[in-house]
């Protein structure tokens, strides 16, 4: 039922819709309305498409429809991890993370790091990430709390 595949240019609008819905309907339980309003915005579709295509990006499908996505930058930065509200808690983010870790091993990246939202922190902790620091980041005039987190992975674990 759940399948992970590579992002293609045709996925651009689905990733935007998933991003906006995940913030508005899921992260909204941990952030205030003004913070959600500031975060849930994609002002430049072309820039978004360029960022998604510029690094390994993975789409997870449920019954053939995109329900989540994640990515991995060359320095080990995991920028995005978003799952559609209608498909939370069924292991989609876990499968995406497994794929990201597999990709990191292939690329010889030994450490994955991210800025996890208040909402995503428990997920990343359950999957072996540790908090480096709590931080407050500025987004369109609002200050949002998130956590710098990291996970060391062993290249030999891929077998
Ligand atoms: C965080 C998020 C990506 C998790 O996606 P998901 O597909 O529901 O996660 P999974 O089903 O793979 O859950 C994996 C594990 O994490 C746990 N988990 C996930 N979210 C959790 C939460 N908020 N609190 C506690 N545990 C949580 C699950 O119980 C599960 O544990 P287990 O399988 O070991 O029992 C999703 O909730 C989301 O999109 N959130 C809103 C957007 C967001 O904040 N994204 C991150 C930006 S940094």
Short mmCIF file of C-alpha atoms and ligand atoms in Angstrom, two decimals:
data_model
loop_
_atom_site.label_atom_id
_atom_site.label_comp_id
_atom_site.label_asym_id
_atom_site.label_seq_id
_atom_site.Cartn_x
_atom_site.Cartn_y
_atom_site.Cartn_z
CA UNK A 1 0.00 0.00 0.00
CA UNK A 2 2.85 2.40 0.83
CA UNK A 3 5.55 2.94 -1.75
CA UNK A 4 8.50 5.30 -1.86
CA UNK A 5 9.81 6.62 -5.14
CA UNK A 6 11.90 9.49 -6.47
CA UNK A 7 10.38 12.95 -6.90
CA UNK A 8 9.66 14.13 -10.45
CA UNK A 9 8.73 17.62 -11.68
CA UNK A 10 5.08 16.49 -11.90
CA UNK A 11 5.01 16.14 -8.10
CA UNK A 12 5.53 19.85 -7.45
CA UNK A 13 1.91 20.79 -6.73
CA UNK A 14 1.27 17.66 -4.64
CA UNK A 15 4.26 18.44 -2.43
CA UNK A 16 3.02 22.01 -1.92
CA UNK A 17 -0.47 20.75 -1.00
CA UNK A 18 0.95 18.19 1.45
CA UNK A 19 3.25 20.81 3.01
CA UNK A 20 0.43 23.31 3.54
CA UNK A 21 -2.08 20.76 4.84
CA UNK A 22 0.44 19.13 7.23
CA UNK A 23 1.27 22.50 8.77
CA UNK A 24 -2.30 23.82 8.92
CA UNK A 25 -3.94 20.62 10.14
CA UNK A 26 -1.22 18.82 12.12
CA UNK A 27 1.51 21.24 13.26
CA UNK A 28 -1.26 23.67 14.24
CA UNK A 29 -1.75 21.71 17.44
CA UNK A 30 1.72 22.88 18.58
CA UNK A 31 1.93 26.41 17.11
CA UNK A 32 -0.35 29.42 17.33
CA UNK A 33 -2.49 30.74 14.45
CA UNK A 34 -0.08 33.60 13.60
CA UNK A 35 2.87 31.18 13.53
CA UNK A 36 0.97 28.75 11.30
CA UNK A 37 -0.06 31.57 8.97
CA UNK A 38 3.58 32.69 8.66
CA UNK A 39 4.91 29.14 8.09
CA UNK A 40 2.22 27.77 5.75
CA UNK A 41 3.09 29.83 2.71
CA UNK A 42 4.66 29.01 -0.66
CA UNK A 43 5.06 32.33 -2.41
CA UNK A 44 7.29 31.22 -5.26
CA UNK A 45 6.28 27.98 -6.96
CA UNK A 46 9.30 28.05 -9.30
CA UNK A 47 11.73 28.38 -6.37
CA UNK A 48 9.95 25.53 -4.58
CA UNK A 49 10.18 23.31 -7.69
CA UNK A 50 13.86 24.18 -8.06
CA UNK A 51 14.62 23.26 -4.43
CA UNK A 52 12.79 19.94 -4.65
CA UNK A 53 14.59 19.00 -7.87
CA UNK A 54 18.02 20.15 -6.65
CA UNK A 55 18.55 17.26 -4.21
CA UNK A 56 17.40 13.69 -3.73
CA UNK A 57 13.71 14.07 -2.86
CA UNK A 58 11.42 11.15 -2.11
CA UNK A 59 7.68 10.81 -2.49
CA UNK A 60 5.64 8.29 -0.56
CA UNK A 61 2.46 7.07 -2.18
CA UNK A 62 -0.57 5.43 -0.63
CA UNK A 63 -2.62 3.46 -3.15
CA UNK A 64 -0.81 5.30 -5.93
CA UNK A 65 -1.32 8.84 -4.58
CA UNK A 66 1.40 11.03 -3.07
CA UNK A 67 0.85 11.45 0.69
CA UNK A 68 4.24 12.64 1.91
CA UNK A 69 7.76 13.66 0.99
CA UNK A 70 11.26 14.09 2.37
CA UNK A 71 14.72 14.94 1.10
CA UNK A 72 18.47 14.88 1.74
CA UNK A 73 20.97 17.62 0.91
CA UNK A 74 24.60 16.70 0.12
CA UNK A 75 25.81 17.82 3.56
CA UNK A 76 23.37 15.47 5.33
CA UNK A 77 20.68 18.07 5.94
CA UNK A 78 17.15 16.67 5.90
CA UNK A 79 15.12 19.74 5.05
CA UNK A 80 11.59 18.45 4.57
CA UNK A 81 9.48 15.75 6.25
CA UNK A 82 5.77 16.18 5.69
CA UNK A 83 2.90 13.69 5.66
CA UNK A 84 -0.66 14.54 4.66
CA UNK A 85 -3.07 14.87 7.63
CA UNK A 86 -5.32 12.12 6.26
CA UNK A 87 -2.45 9.62 6.42
CA UNK A 88 -0.74 10.31 9.73
CA UNK A 89 0.44 7.50 11.96
CA UNK A 90 0.62 4.73 9.38
CA UNK A 91 4.39 4.71 9.09
CA UNK A 92 4.78 7.00 6.06
CA UNK A 93 7.42 9.24 7.66
CA UNK A 94 9.25 6.17 8.95
CA UNK A 95 9.47 4.71 5.45
CA UNK A 96 10.61 8.05 4.05
CA UNK A 97 13.30 8.31 6.71
CA UNK A 98 14.47 4.77 5.98
CA UNK A 99 14.83 5.78 2.33
CA UNK A 100 16.71 8.97 3.26
CA UNK A 101 19.08 6.94 5.46
CA UNK A 102 19.62 4.43 2.67
CA UNK A 103 20.44 7.31 0.31
CA UNK A 104 22.84 8.83 2.87
CA UNK A 105 24.69 5.54 3.14
CA UNK A 106 24.94 5.29 -0.65
CA UNK A 107 26.39 8.82 -0.75
CA UNK A 108 28.79 8.18 2.13
CA UNK A 109 27.00 10.63 4.43
CA UNK A 110 27.48 9.55 8.05
CA UNK A 111 25.35 12.14 9.81
CA UNK A 112 21.83 13.36 9.07
CA UNK A 113 20.63 16.56 10.71
CA UNK A 114 17.39 18.50 10.65
CA UNK A 115 15.41 21.28 12.29
CA UNK A 116 12.46 19.44 13.75
CA UNK A 117 9.22 21.17 14.59
CA UNK A 118 7.64 20.73 18.02
CA UNK A 119 5.28 18.32 16.23
CA UNK A 120 7.99 16.27 14.56
CA UNK A 121 10.46 16.09 17.44
CA UNK A 122 8.89 12.94 19.02
CA UNK A 123 8.93 11.22 15.64
CA UNK A 124 12.62 11.95 15.08
CA UNK A 125 13.46 10.92 18.65
CA UNK A 126 11.72 7.59 18.17
CA UNK A 127 13.78 7.06 15.06
CA UNK A 128 17.13 7.65 16.78
CA UNK A 129 17.73 11.39 16.44
CA UNK A 130 18.97 13.43 19.39
CA UNK A 131 18.39 17.09 20.12
CA UNK A 132 21.43 19.35 19.73
CA UNK A 133 19.68 22.60 20.56
CA UNK A 134 16.31 24.23 20.92
CA UNK A 135 16.11 27.33 18.76
CA UNK A 136 13.81 30.11 17.77
CA UNK A 137 13.70 30.90 14.06
CA UNK A 138 12.21 33.90 12.31
CA UNK A 139 9.60 33.25 9.61
CA UNK A 140 7.80 36.20 8.04
CA UNK A 141 7.87 38.24 11.22
CA UNK A 142 7.00 35.39 13.61
CA UNK A 143 9.39 33.49 15.88
CA UNK A 144 8.89 29.71 15.75
CA UNK A 145 10.49 27.18 18.10
CA UNK A 146 12.18 24.15 16.60
CA UNK A 147 14.97 21.72 17.46
CA UNK A 148 18.28 21.09 15.77
CA UNK A 149 18.53 17.30 15.77
CA UNK A 150 21.02 14.80 14.42
CA UNK A 151 21.51 11.09 13.85
CA UNK A 152 24.74 9.31 13.09
CA UNK A 153 24.37 6.40 10.73
CA UNK A 154 26.85 3.69 10.03
CA UNK A 155 27.77 2.98 6.43
CA UNK A 156 28.24 -0.68 7.34
CA UNK A 157 24.61 -1.00 8.48
CA UNK A 158 23.48 -1.20 4.84
CA UNK A 159 23.21 -4.83 3.91
C1 LIG B 1 5.99 14.37 12.05
C2 LIG B 1 5.33 13.62 10.90
C3 LIG B 1 6.15 13.81 9.64
C4 LIG B 1 5.25 12.13 11.27
O1 LIG B 1 4.65 11.44 10.19
P1 LIG B 1 3.89 10.02 10.33
O2 LIG B 1 3.85 9.40 8.97
O3 LIG B 1 2.61 10.21 11.03
O4 LIG B 1 4.90 9.20 11.26
P2 LIG B 1 4.96 7.60 11.42
O5 LIG B 1 3.60 7.03 11.23
O6 LIG B 1 6.03 7.05 10.57
O7 LIG B 1 5.35 7.49 12.96
C5 LIG B 1 6.57 6.98 13.38
C6 LIG B 1 6.68 6.91 14.88
O8 LIG B 1 6.72 8.21 15.46
C7 LIG B 1 5.67 8.33 16.39
N1 LIG B 1 5.15 9.68 16.28
C8 LIG B 1 4.88 10.35 15.15
N2 LIG B 1 4.40 11.58 15.45
C9 LIG B 1 4.39 11.64 16.80
C10 LIG B 1 3.99 12.62 17.74
N3 LIG B 1 3.54 13.81 17.37
N4 LIG B 1 4.10 12.34 19.05
C11 LIG B 1 4.55 11.14 19.48
N5 LIG B 1 4.93 10.16 18.64
C12 LIG B 1 4.84 10.42 17.33
C13 LIG B 1 4.66 7.28 16.03
O9 LIG B 1 3.91 6.88 17.15
C14 LIG B 1 5.52 6.18 15.50
O10 LIG B 1 6.08 5.43 16.56
P3 LIG B 1 6.24 3.80 16.51
O11 LIG B 1 5.98 3.35 15.11
O12 LIG B 1 7.64 3.58 16.94
O13 LIG B 1 5.23 3.33 17.48
C15 LIG B 1 3.89 14.14 10.67
O14 LIG B 1 3.21 14.13 11.89
C16 LIG B 1 3.77 15.54 10.08
O15 LIG B 1 3.69 15.70 8.85
N6 LIG B 1 3.66 16.56 10.94
C17 LIG B 1 3.34 17.93 10.55
C18 LIG B 1 4.42 18.59 9.74
C19 LIG B 1 5.72 18.73 10.45
O16 LIG B 1 5.82 19.24 11.55
N7 LIG B 1 6.75 18.26 9.75
C20 LIG B 1 8.09 18.32 10.22
C21 LIG B 1 8.73 19.62 9.87
S1 LIG B 1 10.34 19.56 10.57
#
